[in-house]
PDB file of C-alpha atoms in Angstrom:
ATOM      1  CA  SER A   1      -3.247  -5.195  12.499  1.00 93.00           C
ATOM      2  CA  THR A   2      -3.698  -7.822  15.231  1.00 94.00           C
ATOM      3  CA  SER A   3       0.087  -7.671  15.577  1.00 91.00           C
ATOM      4  CA  VAL A   4      -0.451  -4.752  17.991  1.00 94.00           C
ATOM      5  CA  TYR A   5      -1.327  -7.312  20.688  1.00 94.00           C
ATOM      6  CA  GLY A   6       2.154  -8.789  20.530  1.00 88.00           C
ATOM      7  CA  ARG A   7       3.269 -12.390  20.332  1.00 78.00           C
ATOM      8  CA  ASN A   8       1.631 -15.451  21.854  1.00 72.00           C
ATOM      9  CA  ALA A   9      -1.892 -14.056  21.751  1.00 80.00           C
ATOM     10  CA  PHE A  10      -4.699 -16.482  22.602  1.00 85.00           C
ATOM     11  CA  ASP A  11      -8.368 -15.646  21.863  1.00 91.00           C
ATOM     12  CA  VAL A  12      -7.607 -11.931  22.277  1.00 94.00           C
ATOM     13  CA  ASN A  13     -10.376  -9.332  22.083  1.00 96.00           C
ATOM     14  CA  GLU A  14     -10.097  -5.707  21.015  1.00 97.00           C
ATOM     15  CA  ASP A  15      -9.710  -4.384  24.570  1.00 95.00           C
ATOM     16  CA  ALA A  16      -6.684  -6.530  25.424  1.00 94.00           C
ATOM     17  CA  PRO A  17      -3.393  -4.830  26.361  1.00 93.00           C
ATOM     18  CA  LYS A  18      -1.167  -3.853  23.451  1.00 93.00           C
ATOM     19  CA  ASN A  19       2.369  -5.210  23.349  1.00 91.00           C
ATOM     20  CA  PRO A  20       3.889  -4.728  19.884  1.00 89.00           C
ATOM     21  CA  THR A  21       7.358  -6.259  19.827  1.00 83.00           C
ATOM     22  CA  HIS A  22       8.855  -6.006  16.327  1.00 81.00           C
ATOM     23  CA  ASP A  23       9.348  -2.904  14.179  1.00 84.00           C
ATOM     24  CA  TYR A  24       6.407  -3.945  12.008  1.00 85.00           C
ATOM     25  CA  ASP A  25       4.095  -4.366  15.000  1.00 89.00           C
ATOM     26  CA  GLN A  26       5.200  -1.074  16.515  1.00 93.00           C
ATOM     27  CA  SER A  27       4.639   0.796  13.252  1.00 94.00           C
ATOM     28  CA  LYS A  28       1.076  -0.541  13.066  1.00 94.00           C
ATOM     29  CA  TRP A  29       0.332   0.507  16.635  1.00 95.00           C
ATOM     30  CA  ALA A  30       1.882   3.957  16.113  1.00 96.00           C
ATOM     31  CA  GLY A  31      -0.165   4.439  12.953  1.00 96.00           C
ATOM     32  CA  GLU A  32      -3.382   3.392  14.657  1.00 96.00           C
ATOM     33  CA  GLU A  33      -2.778   5.695  17.620  1.00 97.00           C
ATOM     34  CA  ALA A  34      -1.950   8.637  15.362  1.00 97.00           C
ATOM     35  CA  ALA A  35      -5.061   8.117  13.217  1.00 97.00           C
ATOM     36  CA  VAL A  36      -7.384   7.796  16.227  1.00 96.00           C
ATOM     37  CA  LEU A  37      -5.858  10.886  17.840  1.00 97.00           C
ATOM     38  CA  ALA A  38      -6.259  12.960  14.666  1.00 97.00           C
ATOM     39  CA  CYS A  39      -9.899  11.895  14.292  1.00 96.00           C
ATOM     40  CA  THR A  40     -10.619  12.644  17.947  1.00 96.00           C
ATOM     41  CA  GLU A  41      -9.005  16.085  17.823  1.00 97.00           C
ATOM     42  CA  HIS A  42     -10.978  17.036  14.709  1.00 97.00           C
ATOM     43  CA  ASN A  43     -14.238  15.445  15.859  1.00 96.00           C
ATOM     44  CA  LEU A  44     -14.247  12.947  12.997  1.00 96.00           C
ATOM     45  CA  PRO A  45     -15.742   9.445  13.208  1.00 95.00           C
ATOM     46  CA  PHE A  46     -13.363   6.517  12.860  1.00 96.00           C
ATOM     47  CA  THR A  47     -13.403   2.740  12.682  1.00 97.00           C
ATOM     48  CA  VAL A  48     -10.266   0.683  13.248  1.00 97.00           C
ATOM     49  CA  LEU A  49      -9.826  -2.694  11.525  1.00 98.00           C
ATOM     50  CA  ARG A  50      -7.227  -5.106  12.859  1.00 97.00           C
ATOM     51  CA  PRO A  51      -6.837  -7.979  10.392  1.00 97.00           C
ATOM     52  CA  THR A  52      -4.778 -11.031  11.215  1.00 95.00           C
ATOM     53  CA  LEU A  53      -2.679 -12.833   8.563  1.00 93.00           C
ATOM     54  CA  ILE A  54      -4.347 -12.139   5.198  1.00 96.00           C
ATOM     55  CA  TYR A  55      -4.346 -14.669   2.371  1.00 96.00           C
ATOM     56  CA  GLY A  56      -6.108 -15.041  -0.954  1.00 97.00           C
ATOM     57  CA  PRO A  57      -5.670 -14.683  -4.738  1.00 97.00           C
ATOM     58  CA  GLY A  58      -2.974 -12.174  -5.581  1.00 96.00           C
ATOM     59  CA  GLY A  59      -1.297 -12.402  -2.171  1.00 96.00           C
ATOM     60  CA  ARG A  60       2.503 -12.077  -2.315  1.00 94.00           C
ATOM     61  CA  TYR A  61       3.511 -12.132   1.355  1.00 89.00           C
ATOM     62  CA  GLY A  62       3.356 -14.421   4.349  1.00 88.00           C
ATOM     63  CA  ILE A  63       1.566 -17.593   3.297  1.00 91.00           C
ATOM     64  CA  ALA A  64       2.498 -16.915  -0.333  1.00 94.00           C
ATOM     65  CA  ASN A  65       6.222 -16.890   0.574  1.00 93.00           C
ATOM     66  CA  ALA A  66       5.843 -20.180   2.458  1.00 92.00           C
ATOM     67  CA  LEU A  67       4.079 -21.840  -0.479  1.00 94.00           C
ATOM     68  CA  ALA A  68       6.816 -20.733  -2.869  1.00 95.00           C
ATOM     69  CA  LEU A  69       9.472 -21.986  -0.450  1.00 93.00           C
ATOM     70  CA  LEU A  70       7.954 -25.464  -0.235  1.00 94.00           C
ATOM     71  CA  ALA A  71       7.345 -25.575  -3.985  1.00 95.00           C
ATOM     72  CA  LEU A  72      11.013 -24.798  -4.571  1.00 94.00           C
ATOM     73  CA  ARG A  73      11.945 -27.515  -2.105  1.00 92.00           C
ATOM     74  CA  ALA A  74       9.805 -30.077  -3.934  1.00 94.00           C
ATOM     75  CA  GLN A  75      11.145 -29.082  -7.347  1.00 92.00           C
ATOM     76  CA  SER A  76      14.685 -29.451  -5.988  1.00 91.00           C
ATOM     77  CA  GLY A  77      14.025 -33.088  -5.091  1.00 91.00           C
ATOM     78  CA  LEU A  78      13.506 -32.529  -1.360  1.00 90.00           C
ATOM     79  CA  SER A  79      10.003 -33.942  -1.227  1.00 89.00           C
ATOM     80  CA  LYS A  80       9.870 -34.930   2.462  1.00 92.00           C
ATOM     81  CA  LEU A  81       9.729 -32.686   5.520  1.00 90.00           C
ATOM     82  CA  PRO A  82       9.366 -33.911   9.148  1.00 91.00           C
ATOM     83  CA  ILE A  83       6.804 -31.775  10.956  1.00 89.00           C
ATOM     84  CA  ALA A  84       4.958 -32.764  14.127  1.00 90.00           C
ATOM     85  CA  HIS A  85       1.175 -32.694  14.339  1.00 91.00           C
ATOM     86  CA  GLY A  86      -0.531 -30.010  16.403  1.00 91.00           C
ATOM     87  CA  GLY A  87       1.475 -26.974  17.409  1.00 90.00           C
ATOM     88  CA  PRO A  88       0.507 -23.351  18.108  1.00 90.00           C
ATOM     89  CA  CYS A  89      -2.801 -22.143  16.647  1.00 92.00           C
ATOM     90  CA  GLY A  90      -2.836 -19.217  14.238  1.00 92.00           C
ATOM     91  CA  HIS A  91      -5.711 -17.184  12.821  1.00 94.00           C
ATOM     92  CA  HIS A  92      -6.126 -16.148   9.175  1.00 96.00           C
ATOM     93  CA  ILE A  93      -8.558 -14.152   7.083  1.00 97.00           C
ATOM     94  CA  HIS A  94      -9.325 -14.200   3.369  1.00 98.00           C
ATOM     95  CA  VAL A  95      -8.699 -10.955   1.491  1.00 98.00           C
ATOM     96  CA  GLU A  96     -12.286 -10.959   0.227  1.00 98.00           C
ATOM     97  CA  ASP A  97     -13.602 -10.966   3.795  1.00 98.00           C
ATOM     98  CA  VAL A  98     -11.265  -8.100   4.700  1.00 98.00           C
ATOM     99  CA  ALA A  99     -12.724  -6.035   1.867  1.00 98.00           C
ATOM    100  CA  ARG A 100     -16.291  -7.020   2.716  1.00 98.00           C
ATOM    101  CA  ALA A 101     -15.790  -6.165   6.375  1.00 98.00           C
ATOM    102  CA  ALA A 102     -14.368  -2.768   5.438  1.00 97.00           C
ATOM    103  CA  VAL A 103     -17.437  -1.988   3.320  1.00 97.00           C
ATOM    104  CA  THR A 104     -19.841  -3.269   5.982  1.00 96.00           C
ATOM    105  CA  LEU A 105     -18.246  -1.328   8.821  1.00 97.00           C
ATOM    106  CA  SER A 106     -17.906   1.877   6.805  1.00 95.00           C
ATOM    107  CA  THR A 107     -21.664   1.928   6.206  1.00 94.00           C
ATOM    108  CA  ASP A 108     -22.890   0.842   9.658  1.00 96.00           C
ATOM    109  CA  ASP A 109     -23.345   3.618  12.222  1.00 96.00           C
ATOM    110  CA  ARG A 110     -22.851   1.071  15.019  1.00 96.00           C
ATOM    111  CA  ALA A 111     -19.221   0.736  13.950  1.00 97.00           C
ATOM    112  CA  LYS A 112     -18.352   4.397  14.484  1.00 96.00           C
ATOM    113  CA  ASP A 113     -15.520   5.051  16.936  1.00 96.00           C
ATOM    114  CA  SER A 114     -15.023   1.325  17.428  1.00 97.00           C
ATOM    115  CA  ILE A 115     -12.272  -1.234  16.861  1.00 98.00           C
ATOM    116  CA  PHE A 116     -12.729  -4.651  15.246  1.00 98.00           C
ATOM    117  CA  ASN A 117     -10.572  -7.747  14.967  1.00 97.00           C
ATOM    118  CA  LEU A 118     -10.754  -9.332  11.522  1.00 98.00           C
ATOM    119  CA  ALA A 119     -10.163 -13.070  11.874  1.00 97.00           C
ATOM    120  CA  ASP A 120     -12.080 -16.054  10.526  1.00 97.00           C
ATOM    121  CA  ASP A 121     -13.856 -18.728  12.577  1.00 96.00           C
ATOM    122  CA  ALA A 122     -11.227 -21.482  12.486  1.00 94.00           C
ATOM    123  CA  PRO A 123      -7.689 -20.927  13.814  1.00 94.00           C
ATOM    124  CA  LEU A 124      -5.352 -23.608  12.471  1.00 94.00           C
ATOM    125  CA  PRO A 125      -2.624 -25.536  14.318  1.00 94.00           C
ATOM    126  CA  ALA A 126       0.756 -24.924  12.705  1.00 91.00           C
ATOM    127  CA  GLY A 127       1.193 -28.628  11.932  1.00 92.00           C
ATOM    128  CA  GLU A 128      -2.063 -28.724   9.981  1.00 94.00           C
ATOM    129  CA  LEU A 129      -1.261 -25.492   8.140  1.00 93.00           C
ATOM    130  CA  ILE A 130       2.085 -26.848   6.964  1.00 92.00           C
ATOM    131  CA  ARG A 131       0.406 -30.061   5.826  1.00 94.00           C
ATOM    132  CA  ILE A 132      -1.958 -28.015   3.651  1.00 95.00           C
ATOM    133  CA  PHE A 133       1.106 -26.298   2.182  1.00 94.00           C
ATOM    134  CA  GLY A 134       2.761 -29.655   1.591  1.00 94.00           C
ATOM    135  CA  GLU A 135      -0.303 -31.081  -0.139  1.00 93.00           C
ATOM    136  CA  ALA A 136      -0.359 -28.032  -2.420  1.00 93.00           C
ATOM    137  CA  THR A 137       3.305 -28.113  -3.389  1.00 94.00           C
ATOM    138  CA  GLY A 138       4.194 -31.802  -3.550  1.00 93.00           C
ATOM    139  CA  VAL A 139       6.074 -31.971  -0.240  1.00 94.00           C
ATOM    140  CA  ARG A 140       5.151 -34.982   1.903  1.00 93.00           C
ATOM    141  CA  ILE A 141       4.983 -33.993   5.571  1.00 93.00           C
ATOM    142  CA  THR A 142       6.199 -36.871   7.705  1.00 91.00           C
ATOM    143  CA  THR A 143       6.414 -37.848  11.363  1.00 85.00           C
ATOM    144  CA  PRO A 144       8.051 -38.362  13.795  1.00 82.00           C
ATOM    145  CA  ALA A 145       9.506 -34.899  14.210  1.00 82.00           C
ATOM    146  CA  LEU A 146      10.767 -32.652  16.976  1.00 75.00           C
ATOM    147  CA  PRO A 147       7.980 -31.532  19.340  1.00 82.00           C
ATOM    148  CA  TRP A 148       6.620 -28.010  18.928  1.00 78.00           C
ATOM    149  CA  TRP A 149       7.590 -26.986  22.454  1.00 71.00           C
ATOM    150  CA  LEU A 150      11.234 -26.940  21.371  1.00 71.00           C
ATOM    151  CA  THR A 151      10.459 -23.943  19.170  1.00 68.00           C
ATOM    152  CA  ARG A 152      10.395 -21.850  22.362  1.00 66.00           C
ATOM    153  CA  CYS A 153      14.188 -21.892  22.118  1.00 64.00           C
ATOM    154  CA  PHE A 154      13.962 -20.160  18.761  1.00 62.00           C
ATOM    155  CA  GLY A 155      14.134 -16.675  20.260  1.00 61.00           C
ATOM    156  CA  ILE A 156      17.624 -17.307  21.657  1.00 60.00           C
ATOM    157  CA  PHE A 157      19.049 -17.662  18.155  1.00 61.00           C
ATOM    158  CA  LYS A 158      17.015 -14.992  16.344  1.00 64.00           C
ATOM    159  CA  PRO A 159      19.818 -12.391  16.039  1.00 63.00           C
ATOM    160  CA  LEU A 160      22.099 -14.943  14.351  1.00 64.00           C
ATOM    161  CA  LEU A 161      19.338 -16.405  12.208  1.00 66.00           C
ATOM    162  CA  ARG A 162      18.306 -12.970  10.936  1.00 68.00           C
ATOM    163  CA  ARG A 163      21.718 -12.451   9.326  1.00 69.00           C
ATOM    164  CA  PHE A 164      21.731 -15.996   7.975  1.00 68.00           C
ATOM    165  CA  PHE A 165      18.277 -15.647   6.383  1.00 73.00           C
ATOM    166  CA  VAL A 166      19.214 -12.409   4.603  1.00 74.00           C
ATOM    167  CA  LYS A 167      21.888 -14.311   2.682  1.00 81.00           C
ATOM    168  CA  GLU A 168      19.723 -17.367   2.152  1.00 87.00           C
ATOM    169  CA  ASN A 169      16.804 -15.353   0.792  1.00 88.00           C
ATOM    170  CA  SER A 170      19.055 -13.976  -1.932  1.00 90.00           C
ATOM    171  CA  LYS A 171      19.980 -17.524  -2.954  1.00 91.00           C
ATOM    172  CA  LEU A 172      16.350 -18.629  -2.851  1.00 92.00           C
ATOM    173  CA  SER A 173      15.349 -15.764  -5.137  1.00 93.00           C
ATOM    174  CA  HIS A 174      17.966 -16.827  -7.684  1.00 94.00           C
ATOM    175  CA  LEU A 175      16.833 -20.461  -7.612  1.00 94.00           C
ATOM    176  CA  TRP A 176      13.195 -19.414  -7.955  1.00 96.00           C
ATOM    177  CA  SER A 177      13.976 -17.334 -11.050  1.00 96.00           C
ATOM    178  CA  LYS A 178      15.631 -20.356 -12.663  1.00 95.00           C
ATOM    179  CA  LEU A 179      12.653 -22.561 -11.754  1.00 95.00           C
ATOM    180  CA  ALA A 180      10.231 -20.011 -13.205  1.00 96.00           C
ATOM    181  CA  GLN A 181      12.076 -20.047 -16.516  1.00 95.00           C
ATOM    182  CA  ARG A 182      12.114 -23.829 -16.593  1.00 94.00           C
ATOM    183  CA  LYS A 183       8.413 -24.207 -15.719  1.00 94.00           C
ATOM    184  CA  ASN A 184       7.107 -21.196 -17.670  1.00 95.00           C
ATOM    185  CA  MET A 185       5.939 -19.478 -14.486  1.00 96.00           C
ATOM    186  CA  VAL A 186       5.509 -15.792 -13.791  1.00 95.00           C
ATOM    187  CA  THR A 187       7.680 -14.468 -10.962  1.00 94.00           C
ATOM    188  CA  GLU A 188       5.016 -12.787  -8.864  1.00 95.00           C
ATOM    189  CA  LEU A 189       5.916 -14.892  -5.806  1.00 94.00           C
ATOM    190  CA  GLN A 190       9.242 -15.232  -4.038  1.00 93.00           C
ATOM    191  CA  PRO A 191      10.336 -17.994  -1.646  1.00 93.00           C
ATOM    192  CA  ARG A 192      11.418 -16.142   1.448  1.00 88.00           C
ATOM    193  CA  ILE A 193      12.097 -16.843   5.115  1.00 84.00           C
ATOM    194  CA  ASP A 194      10.953 -13.848   7.137  1.00 79.00           C
ATOM    195  CA  ILE A 195      12.284 -14.135  10.673  1.00 74.00           C
ATOM    196  CA  ASP A 196       9.372 -12.178  12.159  1.00 69.00           C
ATOM    197  CA  TRP A 197       6.796 -14.183  10.204  1.00 70.00           C
ATOM    198  CA  VAL A 198       8.359 -17.385  11.541  1.00 68.00           C
ATOM    199  CA  ASP A 199       7.316 -16.139  14.977  1.00 68.00           C
ATOM    200  CA  PHE A 200       3.734 -16.405  13.786  1.00 71.00           C
ATOM    201  CA  MET A 201       4.234 -20.135  13.244  1.00 72.00           C
ATOM    202  CA  PHE A 202       5.873 -20.787  16.600  1.00 79.00           C
ATOM    203  CA  LEU A 203       3.462 -18.968  18.954  1.00 82.00           C
ATOM    204  CA  HIS A 204      -0.300 -18.844  19.455  1.00 87.00           C
ATOM    205  CA  HIS A 205      -2.088 -16.122  17.477  1.00 91.00           C
ATOM    206  CA  SER A 206      -5.861 -16.392  17.816  1.00 93.00           C
ATOM    207  CA  TYR A 207      -8.357 -13.570  18.118  1.00 96.00           C
ATOM    208  CA  ASP A 208     -11.942 -13.002  19.206  1.00 96.00           C
ATOM    209  CA  ASN A 209     -14.101 -11.939  16.228  1.00 97.00           C
ATOM    210  CA  GLY A 210     -17.308 -11.665  18.256  1.00 97.00           C
ATOM    211  CA  ARG A 211     -17.617  -7.886  18.021  1.00 97.00           C
ATOM    212  CA  LEU A 212     -17.656  -8.040  14.212  1.00 98.00           C
ATOM    213  CA  LYS A 213     -20.174 -10.890  14.130  1.00 97.00           C
ATOM    214  CA  GLU A 214     -22.466  -9.083  16.567  1.00 97.00           C
ATOM    215  CA  LEU A 215     -23.149  -6.611  13.731  1.00 96.00           C
ATOM    216  CA  GLY A 216     -24.398  -9.477  11.581  1.00 96.00           C
ATOM    217  CA  PHE A 217     -21.279  -9.963   9.484  1.00 97.00           C
ATOM    218  CA  GLU A 218     -20.957 -13.417   7.910  1.00 97.00           C
ATOM    219  CA  PHE A 219     -17.701 -14.718   6.479  1.00 97.00           C
ATOM    220  CA  ARG A 220     -17.618 -16.050   2.943  1.00 97.00           C
ATOM    221  CA  HIS A 221     -14.444 -17.899   3.898  1.00 97.00           C
ATOM    222  CA  PRO A 222     -14.964 -18.910   7.543  1.00 97.00           C
ATOM    223  CA  ASP A 223     -12.429 -21.770   7.428  1.00 96.00           C
ATOM    224  CA  ALA A 224      -8.914 -21.281   6.056  1.00 95.00           C
ATOM    225  CA  ARG A 225      -8.690 -25.005   5.318  1.00 95.00           C
ATOM    226  CA  VAL A 226     -11.033 -24.429   2.388  1.00 96.00           C
ATOM    227  CA  GLY A 227      -9.920 -20.918   1.499  1.00 96.00           C
ATOM    228  CA  LEU A 228      -6.237 -21.830   1.342  1.00 96.00           C
ATOM    229  CA  ARG A 229      -6.841 -24.700  -1.054  1.00 95.00           C
ATOM    230  CA  GLU A 230      -8.907 -22.393  -3.291  1.00 96.00           C
ATOM    231  CA  THR A 231      -6.099 -19.845  -3.166  1.00 97.00           C
ATOM    232  CA  VAL A 232      -3.524 -22.461  -4.174  1.00 96.00           C
ATOM    233  CA  THR A 233      -5.696 -23.362  -7.161  1.00 96.00           C
ATOM    234  CA  TRP A 234      -5.662 -19.698  -8.208  1.00 97.00           C
ATOM    235  CA  TYR A 235      -1.866 -19.551  -7.889  1.00 97.00           C
ATOM    236  CA  LYS A 236      -1.457 -22.587 -10.115  1.00 96.00           C
ATOM    237  CA  GLN A 237      -4.004 -21.475 -12.707  1.00 96.00           C
ATOM    238  CA  ASN A 238      -2.189 -18.160 -13.016  1.00 97.00           C
ATOM    239  CA  ARG A 239       1.249 -19.848 -13.134  1.00 96.00           C
ATOM    240  CA  TRP A 240       2.450 -18.351  -9.858  1.00 97.00           C
ATOM    241  CA  LEU A 241       3.172 -21.873  -8.560  1.00 96.00           C
ATOM    242  CA  PRO A 242       4.180 -25.069 -10.380  1.00 94.00           C
ATOM    243  CA  THR A 243       1.648 -27.871 -10.412  1.00 89.00           C
ATOM    244  CA  VAL A 244       2.066 -30.751  -7.969  1.00 76.00           C
ATOM    245  CA  GLU A 245       2.227 -33.141 -10.938  1.00 63.00           C
ATOM    246  CA  ALA A 246       5.264 -31.285 -12.225  1.00 43.00           C
ATOM    247  CA  ALA A 247       6.923 -31.544  -8.831  1.00 40.00           C
ATOM    248  CA  GLU A 248       6.259 -35.269  -8.568  1.00 48.00           C
ATOM    249  CA  ALA A 249       7.518 -35.960 -12.068  1.00 41.00           C
ATOM    250  CA  LYS A 250      10.892 -34.383 -11.377  1.00 43.00           C
TER     251      LYS A 250
END
């Protein structure tokens, strides 16, 4: 995972220092180190893949949680949300490109004993990403709003917010179940505020994918602006999200 580089990463390549901060990040780094060590000790070839935030049909975490959260907000009559333009840039990658990269690298001798970032070609500013979410769920993103630089204060309150979000996530799950019954949805998604994932929105997370592309790899989903909208369509067709029309009619 690219989380091994730590927070506030900007155009980071595979040789950058590692600074995992959260339990999740540290577990990924520990797993990678253990796997590389085992392969080295037993003279086995290895290839390490470090994907950034993965999205796509069937996804249930990260972006999927945020979409469900905004959909619940819209269906509850809270159809406006003030969010500033711009903000920190974050990288994404479509699940199909993760799978394709894994196949490509597992069959290319040039990838042996190497490490590769998996990130698409178009990191998105947080403000634009949230506007895509709003368009998909019926929430109108408005301005003016507080500037993004104020989010640097977020870390001061994280210990308190973590406890608060645990309780709130339980309430959100209950409300989502009621909405699913009312809208004839399946409950594959859950609206959830993950305190560590919120970090991803508030700090830069962009990665150099040049090493992967040097092997000739071409993304089928190079721009998350397109891929995310296609993913939302899948969610709605499979009744994982309510339609925007339903949200607006409420």
